[in-house]
Amino acid sequence: MTTEARRKWSTFAWTALSYIVVFLLVFPVLWMALTGFKTEIAAISVPPILFFQPTLDQFLLAIQGGFGAYLFNSVVAALVSTAIALVLGIPAAYAMVFHMPTKSSNDMLFFVLSTRFMPFAAILVPIYVIVTRLNLLDNLFVLIVIYTAMNLPLIIWMARSYFLELPKEVLEGAWLDGCTTFQTIVRIVVPMAAPGLTAAALLAIIFAWNDFFFAVTLTYTNSPTLPIMVAAFTSNEGLFLAKVSALATLIILVPVAIGIYAQRYLVQGLTGGALK
């Protein structure tokens, strides 16, 4: 086999493997969305029914079951916690990169990331005790604080990685022009690191949006999020598969839409460049 033939075969093999991996990742999501258009009987049929009369009944039941309130809580908790994490994390990363010795910066980063590696189950009981003593159970403010603390290490880590790649000439020029630290961050650092900060914010929103562990423990009726609504479709009679699939399909629409928007923004930011 010639070198050209091996190259073509290698390209074909990697392309085929990529399509297989994409199919394995996307197929469960597509099957879930398809199940949402079935009746409960059709959803649990064995073997599965591939050709059926689609219905929107399950989606309507999901929306009529208080979907708006759950959606509001999820949106507020995800967006507010991400915004606070960005406001706190960007200056922290800036200080690590430009105002701390390398060794001290690395030690601080390791300490910050170590808080993210801690199993959630290990801190759940202390958090529950503190929240109970403060009489803040079933309060959306608690989820915002927890999600902020949960995502802050991620924001700092990703922001620091991007700040390390920034050309110091531009920052030195801003300092010589008399820019304060706040002006340098807002006018220079954030626009130049926008692709990385956007990716970090997207991941933070998704982590907060998908959280079930803290939400199911610390909320009841006043501030439950969408993952709690999914769990509510389980009863003594079993799992309402079609309703759960319909609701889960509605829930993932928001992360998918954010991902599409962020992808366009990331491409624009990466191809636009930081320097003219």
PDB file of C-alpha atoms in Angstrom:
ATOM      1  CA  MET A   1       0.000   0.000   0.000  1.00  0.00           C
ATOM      2  CA  THR A   2       1.415   3.360  -1.048  1.00  0.00           C
ATOM      3  CA  THR A   3       1.739   6.372   1.212  1.00  0.00           C
ATOM      4  CA  GLU A   4      -1.109   8.133  -0.591  1.00  0.00           C
ATOM      5  CA  ALA A   5      -3.359   5.089  -0.193  1.00  0.00           C
ATOM      6  CA  ARG A   6      -2.552   4.838   3.524  1.00  0.00           C
ATOM      7  CA  ARG A   7      -3.315   8.524   3.960  1.00  0.00           C
ATOM      8  CA  LYS A   8      -6.693   8.175   2.234  1.00  0.00           C
ATOM      9  CA  TRP A   9      -7.534   5.062   4.243  1.00  0.00           C
ATOM     10  CA  SER A  10      -6.568   6.795   7.497  1.00  0.00           C
ATOM     11  CA  THR A  11      -8.730   9.800   6.604  1.00  0.00           C
ATOM     12  CA  PHE A  12     -11.663   7.536   5.770  1.00  0.00           C
ATOM     13  CA  ALA A  13     -11.268   5.542   9.002  1.00  0.00           C
ATOM     14  CA  TRP A  14     -11.154   8.647  11.210  1.00  0.00           C
ATOM     15  CA  THR A  15     -14.107  10.180   9.386  1.00  0.00           C
ATOM     16  CA  ALA A  16     -16.153   6.998   9.802  1.00  0.00           C
ATOM     17  CA  LEU A  17     -15.214   6.805  13.487  1.00  0.00           C
ATOM     18  CA  SER A  18     -16.261  10.436  13.966  1.00  0.00           C
ATOM     19  CA  TYR A  19     -19.671   9.760  12.415  1.00  0.00           C
ATOM     20  CA  ILE A  20     -20.131   6.696  14.637  1.00  0.00           C
ATOM     21  CA  VAL A  21     -19.267   8.645  17.789  1.00  0.00           C
ATOM     22  CA  VAL A  22     -21.610  11.493  16.813  1.00  0.00           C
ATOM     23  CA  PHE A  23     -24.400   9.000  16.140  1.00  0.00           C
ATOM     24  CA  LEU A  24     -23.908   7.316  19.525  1.00  0.00           C
ATOM     25  CA  LEU A  25     -24.064  10.694  21.263  1.00  0.00           C
ATOM     26  CA  VAL A  26     -26.998  12.143  19.331  1.00  0.00           C
ATOM     27  CA  PHE A  27     -29.206   9.053  18.991  1.00  0.00           C
ATOM     28  CA  PRO A  28     -30.351   8.921  22.666  1.00  0.00           C
ATOM     29  CA  VAL A  29     -31.364  12.590  22.489  1.00  0.00           C
ATOM     30  CA  LEU A  30     -33.268  12.086  19.241  1.00  0.00           C
ATOM     31  CA  TRP A  31     -34.973   8.977  20.645  1.00  0.00           C
ATOM     32  CA  MET A  32     -35.982  10.922  23.742  1.00  0.00           C
ATOM     33  CA  ALA A  33     -37.479  13.697  21.613  1.00  0.00           C
ATOM     34  CA  LEU A  34     -39.284  11.116  19.478  1.00  0.00           C
ATOM     35  CA  THR A  35     -40.706   9.433  22.578  1.00  0.00           C
ATOM     36  CA  GLY A  36     -42.127  12.766  23.691  1.00  0.00           C
ATOM     37  CA  PHE A  37     -44.476  12.708  20.697  1.00  0.00           C
ATOM     38  CA  LYS A  38     -45.869   9.271  21.623  1.00  0.00           C
ATOM     39  CA  THR A  39     -48.667   8.250  23.928  1.00  0.00           C
ATOM     40  CA  GLU A  40     -47.745   6.557  27.194  1.00  0.00           C
ATOM     41  CA  ILE A  41     -48.769   3.161  25.824  1.00  0.00           C
ATOM     42  CA  ALA A  42     -46.705   3.616  22.666  1.00  0.00           C
ATOM     43  CA  ALA A  43     -43.728   4.852  24.686  1.00  0.00           C
ATOM     44  CA  ILE A  44     -43.463   1.648  26.740  1.00  0.00           C
ATOM     45  CA  SER A  45     -44.298  -0.790  23.942  1.00  0.00           C
ATOM     46  CA  VAL A  46     -41.927  -3.705  23.390  1.00  0.00           C
ATOM     47  CA  PRO A  47     -40.594  -3.856  20.751  1.00  0.00           C
ATOM     48  CA  PRO A  48     -40.475  -0.079  20.274  1.00  0.00           C
ATOM     49  CA  ILE A  49     -42.982   1.436  17.860  1.00  0.00           C
ATOM     50  CA  LEU A  50     -41.197   3.311  15.083  1.00  0.00           C
ATOM     51  CA  PHE A  51     -44.235   4.418  13.089  1.00  0.00           C
ATOM     52  CA  PHE A  52     -46.966   6.101  15.108  1.00  0.00           C
ATOM     53  CA  GLN A  53     -49.368   9.016  15.085  1.00  0.00           C
ATOM     54  CA  PRO A  54     -47.474  11.905  16.721  1.00  0.00           C
ATOM     55  CA  THR A  55     -49.237  13.894  19.397  1.00  0.00           C
ATOM     56  CA  LEU A  56     -48.445  17.055  21.350  1.00  0.00           C
ATOM     57  CA  ASP A  57     -50.447  15.974  24.392  1.00  0.00           C
ATOM     58  CA  GLN A  58     -47.369  15.194  26.480  1.00  0.00           C
ATOM     59  CA  PHE A  59     -45.812  18.591  25.755  1.00  0.00           C
ATOM     60  CA  LEU A  60     -49.073  20.349  26.621  1.00  0.00           C
ATOM     61  CA  LEU A  61     -49.336  18.430  29.895  1.00  0.00           C
ATOM     62  CA  ALA A  62     -45.761  19.372  30.749  1.00  0.00           C
ATOM     63  CA  ILE A  63     -46.352  23.065  30.036  1.00  0.00           C
ATOM     64  CA  GLN A  64     -49.648  23.110  31.926  1.00  0.00           C
ATOM     65  CA  GLY A  65     -48.069  21.483  34.983  1.00  0.00           C
ATOM     66  CA  GLY A  66     -46.399  24.660  36.230  1.00  0.00           C
ATOM     67  CA  PHE A  67     -43.606  24.654  33.667  1.00  0.00           C
ATOM     68  CA  GLY A  68     -43.366  28.454  33.692  1.00  0.00           C
ATOM     69  CA  ALA A  69     -42.541  28.697  37.395  1.00  0.00           C
ATOM     70  CA  TYR A  70     -39.910  25.955  37.192  1.00  0.00           C
ATOM     71  CA  LEU A  71     -38.444  27.593  34.089  1.00  0.00           C
ATOM     72  CA  PHE A  72     -38.243  30.972  35.806  1.00  0.00           C
ATOM     73  CA  ASN A  73     -36.382  29.500  38.781  1.00  0.00           C
ATOM     74  CA  SER A  74     -33.922  27.659  36.536  1.00  0.00           C
ATOM     75  CA  VAL A  75     -33.237  30.717  34.369  1.00  0.00           C
ATOM     76  CA  VAL A  76     -32.735  33.039  37.337  1.00  0.00           C
ATOM     77  CA  ALA A  77     -30.509  30.596  39.229  1.00  0.00           C
ATOM     78  CA  ALA A  78     -28.348  29.806  36.185  1.00  0.00           C
ATOM     79  CA  LEU A  79     -27.946  33.341  34.822  1.00  0.00           C
ATOM     80  CA  VAL A  80     -27.523  35.195  38.113  1.00  0.00           C
ATOM     81  CA  SER A  81     -25.033  32.672  39.517  1.00  0.00           C
ATOM     82  CA  THR A  82     -23.023  32.743  36.283  1.00  0.00           C
ATOM     83  CA  ALA A  83     -22.986  36.548  36.234  1.00  0.00           C
ATOM     84  CA  ILE A  84     -21.771  36.702  39.838  1.00  0.00           C
ATOM     85  CA  ALA A  85     -19.126  34.039  39.150  1.00  0.00           C
ATOM     86  CA  LEU A  86     -17.857  36.079  36.186  1.00  0.00           C
ATOM     87  CA  VAL A  87     -17.761  39.303  38.209  1.00  0.00           C
ATOM     88  CA  LEU A  88     -15.748  37.571  40.940  1.00  0.00           C
ATOM     89  CA  GLY A  89     -13.692  35.224  38.787  1.00  0.00           C
ATOM     90  CA  ILE A  90     -12.370  37.616  36.126  1.00  0.00           C
ATOM     91  CA  PRO A  91     -10.604  39.981  38.585  1.00  0.00           C
ATOM     92  CA  ALA A  92      -9.275  36.970  40.511  1.00  0.00           C
ATOM     93  CA  ALA A  93      -7.799  35.453  37.344  1.00  0.00           C
ATOM     94  CA  TYR A  94      -6.406  38.858  36.326  1.00  0.00           C
ATOM     95  CA  ALA A  95      -4.661  39.213  39.689  1.00  0.00           C
ATOM     96  CA  MET A  96      -3.220  35.698  39.442  1.00  0.00           C
ATOM     97  CA  VAL A  97      -1.731  36.343  36.005  1.00  0.00           C
ATOM     98  CA  PHE A  98      -0.494  39.934  36.246  1.00  0.00           C
ATOM     99  CA  HIS A  99      -0.016  40.700  39.952  1.00  0.00           C
ATOM    100  CA  MET A 100       1.168  37.471  41.561  1.00  0.00           C
ATOM    101  CA  PRO A 101       4.421  35.506  41.236  1.00  0.00           C
ATOM    102  CA  THR A 102       4.080  32.379  39.121  1.00  0.00           C
ATOM    103  CA  LYS A 103       4.518  29.961  42.031  1.00  0.00           C
ATOM    104  CA  SER A 104       2.000  31.784  44.218  1.00  0.00           C
ATOM    105  CA  SER A 105      -0.427  31.929  41.308  1.00  0.00           C
ATOM    106  CA  ASN A 106      -0.123  28.194  40.690  1.00  0.00           C
ATOM    107  CA  ASP A 107      -0.599  27.431  44.385  1.00  0.00           C
ATOM    108  CA  MET A 108      -3.674  29.646  44.541  1.00  0.00           C
ATOM    109  CA  LEU A 109      -5.104  28.038  41.402  1.00  0.00           C
ATOM    110  CA  PHE A 110      -4.573  24.559  42.848  1.00  0.00           C
ATOM    111  CA  PHE A 111      -6.376  25.576  46.039  1.00  0.00           C
ATOM    112  CA  VAL A 112      -9.290  27.051  44.074  1.00  0.00           C
ATOM    113  CA  LEU A 113      -9.631  23.998  41.833  1.00  0.00           C
ATOM    114  CA  SER A 114      -9.410  21.621  44.801  1.00  0.00           C
ATOM    115  CA  THR A 115     -12.729  22.997  46.050  1.00  0.00           C
ATOM    116  CA  ARG A 116     -14.319  21.952  42.745  1.00  0.00           C
ATOM    117  CA  PHE A 117     -12.976  18.407  43.002  1.00  0.00           C
ATOM    118  CA  MET A 118     -14.657  17.806  46.355  1.00  0.00           C
ATOM    119  CA  PRO A 119     -17.616  15.380  46.021  1.00  0.00           C
ATOM    120  CA  PHE A 120     -20.930  17.152  46.392  1.00  0.00           C
ATOM    121  CA  ALA A 121     -22.165  14.401  48.705  1.00  0.00           C
ATOM    122  CA  ALA A 122     -19.405  15.276  51.177  1.00  0.00           C
ATOM    123  CA  ILE A 123     -20.563  18.882  51.565  1.00  0.00           C
ATOM    124  CA  LEU A 124     -24.310  18.371  51.280  1.00  0.00           C
ATOM    125  CA  VAL A 125     -24.957  17.722  54.982  1.00  0.00           C
ATOM    126  CA  PRO A 126     -22.966  20.752  56.239  1.00  0.00           C
ATOM    127  CA  ILE A 127     -24.674  22.971  53.665  1.00  0.00           C
ATOM    128  CA  TYR A 128     -28.082  21.613  54.639  1.00  0.00           C
ATOM    129  CA  VAL A 129     -27.399  22.261  58.332  1.00  0.00           C
ATOM    130  CA  ILE A 130     -26.229  25.827  57.663  1.00  0.00           C
ATOM    131  CA  VAL A 131     -29.157  26.599  55.373  1.00  0.00           C
ATOM    132  CA  THR A 132     -31.596  25.173  57.921  1.00  0.00           C
ATOM    133  CA  ARG A 133     -30.092  27.217  60.772  1.00  0.00           C
ATOM    134  CA  LEU A 134     -30.375  30.368  58.636  1.00  0.00           C
ATOM    135  CA  ASN A 135     -33.993  29.511  57.793  1.00  0.00           C
ATOM    136  CA  LEU A 136     -33.239  29.675  54.057  1.00  0.00           C
ATOM    137  CA  LEU A 137     -34.586  26.313  52.932  1.00  0.00           C
ATOM    138  CA  ASP A 138     -36.665  26.460  49.753  1.00  0.00           C
ATOM    139  CA  ASN A 139     -35.119  29.803  48.814  1.00  0.00           C
ATOM    140  CA  LEU A 140     -33.787  30.561  45.339  1.00  0.00           C
ATOM    141  CA  PHE A 141     -31.059  32.717  46.873  1.00  0.00           C
ATOM    142  CA  VAL A 142     -29.441  29.592  48.342  1.00  0.00           C
ATOM    143  CA  LEU A 143     -29.215  27.907  44.946  1.00  0.00           C
ATOM    144  CA  ILE A 144     -27.682  31.044  43.444  1.00  0.00           C
ATOM    145  CA  VAL A 145     -24.997  31.120  46.148  1.00  0.00           C
ATOM    146  CA  ILE A 146     -24.240  27.408  45.766  1.00  0.00           C
ATOM    147  CA  TYR A 147     -24.084  27.547  41.968  1.00  0.00           C
ATOM    148  CA  THR A 148     -21.809  30.584  42.176  1.00  0.00           C
ATOM    149  CA  ALA A 149     -19.423  28.753  44.491  1.00  0.00           C
ATOM    150  CA  MET A 150     -19.646  25.650  42.320  1.00  0.00           C
ATOM    151  CA  ASN A 151     -18.789  27.473  39.079  1.00  0.00           C
ATOM    152  CA  LEU A 152     -16.311  30.050  40.389  1.00  0.00           C
ATOM    153  CA  PRO A 153     -13.285  27.682  40.195  1.00  0.00           C
ATOM    154  CA  LEU A 154     -14.177  26.855  36.582  1.00  0.00           C
ATOM    155  CA  ILE A 155     -14.448  30.553  35.674  1.00  0.00           C
ATOM    156  CA  ILE A 156     -11.122  31.393  37.336  1.00  0.00           C
ATOM    157  CA  TRP A 157      -9.319  28.471  35.715  1.00  0.00           C
ATOM    158  CA  MET A 158     -10.546  29.139  32.180  1.00  0.00           C
ATOM    159  CA  ALA A 159     -10.137  32.915  32.469  1.00  0.00           C
ATOM    160  CA  ARG A 160      -6.593  32.509  33.773  1.00  0.00           C
ATOM    161  CA  SER A 161      -5.722  30.197  30.878  1.00  0.00           C
ATOM    162  CA  TYR A 162      -6.870  32.802  28.360  1.00  0.00           C
ATOM    163  CA  PHE A 163      -5.276  35.723  30.189  1.00  0.00           C
ATOM    164  CA  LEU A 164      -1.897  33.975  30.018  1.00  0.00           C
ATOM    165  CA  GLU A 165      -2.118  34.108  26.211  1.00  0.00           C
ATOM    166  CA  LEU A 166      -2.861  37.833  26.026  1.00  0.00           C
ATOM    167  CA  PRO A 167      -0.084  39.990  24.511  1.00  0.00           C
ATOM    168  CA  LYS A 168       1.472  41.925  27.367  1.00  0.00           C
ATOM    169  CA  GLU A 169       2.386  44.767  25.008  1.00  0.00           C
ATOM    170  CA  VAL A 170      -1.265  45.792  24.789  1.00  0.00           C
ATOM    171  CA  LEU A 171      -1.686  45.723  28.562  1.00  0.00           C
ATOM    172  CA  GLU A 172       1.535  47.648  29.116  1.00  0.00           C
ATOM    173  CA  GLY A 173       0.290  50.256  26.646  1.00  0.00           C
ATOM    174  CA  ALA A 174      -2.944  50.573  28.607  1.00  0.00           C
ATOM    175  CA  TRP A 175      -1.015  50.975  31.860  1.00  0.00           C
ATOM    176  CA  LEU A 176       1.207  53.656  30.319  1.00  0.00           C
ATOM    177  CA  ASP A 177      -1.903  55.496  29.133  1.00  0.00           C
ATOM    178  CA  GLY A 178      -3.044  55.688  32.734  1.00  0.00           C
ATOM    179  CA  CYS A 179      -5.777  53.031  32.700  1.00  0.00           C
ATOM    180  CA  THR A 180      -6.810  51.817  36.109  1.00  0.00           C
ATOM    181  CA  THR A 181      -7.102  48.121  36.883  1.00  0.00           C
ATOM    182  CA  PHE A 182     -10.863  48.271  36.402  1.00  0.00           C
ATOM    183  CA  GLN A 183     -10.514  50.065  33.051  1.00  0.00           C
ATOM    184  CA  THR A 184      -7.866  47.606  31.885  1.00  0.00           C
ATOM    185  CA  ILE A 185     -10.067  44.633  32.706  1.00  0.00           C
ATOM    186  CA  VAL A 186     -13.243  46.074  31.183  1.00  0.00           C
ATOM    187  CA  ARG A 187     -11.790  47.737  28.076  1.00  0.00           C
ATOM    188  CA  ILE A 188      -8.826  45.502  27.225  1.00  0.00           C
ATOM    189  CA  VAL A 189      -8.818  42.116  28.935  1.00  0.00           C
ATOM    190  CA  VAL A 190     -12.484  41.132  28.685  1.00  0.00           C
ATOM    191  CA  PRO A 191     -12.891  41.990  24.951  1.00  0.00           C
ATOM    192  CA  MET A 192      -9.664  40.191  24.044  1.00  0.00           C
ATOM    193  CA  ALA A 193     -10.550  37.113  26.100  1.00  0.00           C
ATOM    194  CA  ALA A 194     -14.227  37.128  25.087  1.00  0.00           C
ATOM    195  CA  PRO A 195     -14.141  33.678  23.375  1.00  0.00           C
ATOM    196  CA  GLY A 196     -12.745  31.980  26.461  1.00  0.00           C
ATOM    197  CA  LEU A 197     -15.011  33.846  28.849  1.00  0.00           C
ATOM    198  CA  THR A 198     -18.011  32.986  26.691  1.00  0.00           C
ATOM    199  CA  ALA A 199     -17.106  29.296  26.789  1.00  0.00           C
ATOM    200  CA  ALA A 200     -16.642  29.463  30.561  1.00  0.00           C
ATOM    201  CA  ALA A 201     -19.985  31.210  31.015  1.00  0.00           C
ATOM    202  CA  LEU A 202     -21.714  28.654  28.799  1.00  0.00           C
ATOM    203  CA  LEU A 203     -20.340  25.755  30.840  1.00  0.00           C
ATOM    204  CA  ALA A 204     -21.323  27.473  34.078  1.00  0.00           C
ATOM    205  CA  ILE A 205     -24.882  28.009  32.837  1.00  0.00           C
ATOM    206  CA  ILE A 206     -25.158  24.375  31.758  1.00  0.00           C
ATOM    207  CA  PHE A 207     -23.834  23.070  35.099  1.00  0.00           C
ATOM    208  CA  ALA A 208     -26.309  25.217  37.025  1.00  0.00           C
ATOM    209  CA  TRP A 209     -29.144  24.389  34.614  1.00  0.00           C
ATOM    210  CA  ASN A 210     -28.616  20.642  34.970  1.00  0.00           C
ATOM    211  CA  ASP A 211     -28.146  20.507  38.742  1.00  0.00           C
ATOM    212  CA  PHE A 212     -30.456  18.099  40.519  1.00  0.00           C
ATOM    213  CA  PHE A 213     -28.453  17.166  43.604  1.00  0.00           C
ATOM    214  CA  PHE A 214     -28.664  20.468  45.488  1.00  0.00           C
ATOM    215  CA  ALA A 215     -32.035  21.511  44.088  1.00  0.00           C
ATOM    216  CA  VAL A 216     -33.828  18.369  45.235  1.00  0.00           C
ATOM    217  CA  THR A 217     -32.333  18.678  48.729  1.00  0.00           C
ATOM    218  CA  LEU A 218     -32.685  22.398  49.395  1.00  0.00           C
ATOM    219  CA  THR A 219     -35.940  23.283  47.615  1.00  0.00           C
ATOM    220  CA  TYR A 220     -39.539  22.118  47.964  1.00  0.00           C
ATOM    221  CA  THR A 221     -42.414  24.184  46.584  1.00  0.00           C
ATOM    222  CA  ASN A 222     -41.288  27.811  46.363  1.00  0.00           C
ATOM    223  CA  SER A 223     -38.111  27.562  44.282  1.00  0.00           C
ATOM    224  CA  PRO A 224     -37.792  24.163  42.553  1.00  0.00           C
ATOM    225  CA  THR A 225     -35.997  24.049  39.211  1.00  0.00           C
ATOM    226  CA  LEU A 226     -36.765  22.117  36.037  1.00  0.00           C
ATOM    227  CA  PRO A 227     -34.857  18.920  36.980  1.00  0.00           C
ATOM    228  CA  ILE A 228     -37.148  18.668  40.023  1.00  0.00           C
ATOM    229  CA  MET A 229     -40.161  18.845  37.723  1.00  0.00           C
ATOM    230  CA  VAL A 230     -38.821  15.848  35.785  1.00  0.00           C
ATOM    231  CA  ALA A 231     -38.591  13.840  39.000  1.00  0.00           C
ATOM    232  CA  ALA A 232     -42.199  14.758  39.809  1.00  0.00           C
ATOM    233  CA  PHE A 233     -43.411  12.610  36.909  1.00  0.00           C
ATOM    234  CA  THR A 234     -42.424   9.496  38.856  1.00  0.00           C
ATOM    235  CA  SER A 235     -45.178   8.032  41.012  1.00  0.00           C
ATOM    236  CA  ASN A 236     -46.164   4.775  42.697  1.00  0.00           C
ATOM    237  CA  GLU A 237     -47.521   3.657  39.346  1.00  0.00           C
ATOM    238  CA  GLY A 238     -44.100   3.997  37.760  1.00  0.00           C
ATOM    239  CA  LEU A 239     -42.417   6.384  35.357  1.00  0.00           C
ATOM    240  CA  PHE A 240     -44.503   8.342  32.859  1.00  0.00           C
ATOM    241  CA  LEU A 241     -41.980   7.863  30.084  1.00  0.00           C
ATOM    242  CA  ALA A 242     -43.667   9.936  27.378  1.00  0.00           C
ATOM    243  CA  LYS A 243     -44.264  12.893  29.706  1.00  0.00           C
ATOM    244  CA  VAL A 244     -40.709  12.742  31.042  1.00  0.00           C
ATOM    245  CA  SER A 245     -39.324  12.606  27.498  1.00  0.00           C
ATOM    246  CA  ALA A 246     -41.438  15.577  26.424  1.00  0.00           C
ATOM    247  CA  LEU A 247     -40.388  17.622  29.440  1.00  0.00           C
ATOM    248  CA  ALA A 248     -36.724  16.675  29.054  1.00  0.00           C
ATOM    249  CA  THR A 249     -36.896  17.708  25.398  1.00  0.00           C
ATOM    250  CA  LEU A 250     -38.213  21.119  26.411  1.00  0.00           C
ATOM    251  CA  ILE A 251     -35.501  21.459  29.053  1.00  0.00           C
ATOM    252  CA  ILE A 252     -32.602  20.783  26.689  1.00  0.00           C
ATOM    253  CA  LEU A 253     -33.838  23.342  24.167  1.00  0.00           C
ATOM    254  CA  VAL A 254     -32.344  26.177  26.226  1.00  0.00           C
ATOM    255  CA  PRO A 255     -28.789  24.735  26.459  1.00  0.00           C
ATOM    256  CA  VAL A 256     -28.929  23.803  22.775  1.00  0.00           C
ATOM    257  CA  ALA A 257     -29.993  27.329  21.805  1.00  0.00           C
ATOM    258  CA  ILE A 258     -27.270  28.836  23.997  1.00  0.00           C
ATOM    259  CA  GLY A 259     -24.725  26.468  22.477  1.00  0.00           C
ATOM    260  CA  ILE A 260     -25.656  27.456  18.936  1.00  0.00           C
ATOM    261  CA  TYR A 261     -25.410  31.146  19.783  1.00  0.00           C
ATOM    262  CA  ALA A 262     -22.130  30.727  21.674  1.00  0.00           C
ATOM    263  CA  GLN A 263     -20.643  28.679  18.840  1.00  0.00           C
ATOM    264  CA  ARG A 264     -21.192  31.537  16.424  1.00  0.00           C
ATOM    265  CA  TYR A 265     -19.755  33.994  18.899  1.00  0.00           C
ATOM    266  CA  LEU A 266     -16.727  31.804  19.567  1.00  0.00           C
ATOM    267  CA  VAL A 267     -15.943  31.433  15.869  1.00  0.00           C
ATOM    268  CA  GLN A 268     -16.268  35.183  15.367  1.00  0.00           C
ATOM    269  CA  GLY A 269     -14.039  35.922  18.333  1.00  0.00           C
ATOM    270  CA  LEU A 270     -11.369  33.389  17.419  1.00  0.00           C
ATOM    271  CA  THR A 271     -11.154  34.416  13.761  1.00  0.00           C
ATOM    272  CA  GLY A 272     -11.377  38.138  14.465  1.00  0.00           C
ATOM    273  CA  GLY A 273      -8.163  38.184  16.487  1.00  0.00           C
ATOM    274  CA  ALA A 274      -7.196  40.386  19.396  1.00  0.00           C
ATOM    275  CA  LEU A 275      -4.769  42.734  17.695  1.00  0.00           C
ATOM    276  CA  LYS A 276      -5.229  44.855  14.599  1.00  0.00           C
TER     277      LYS A 276
END
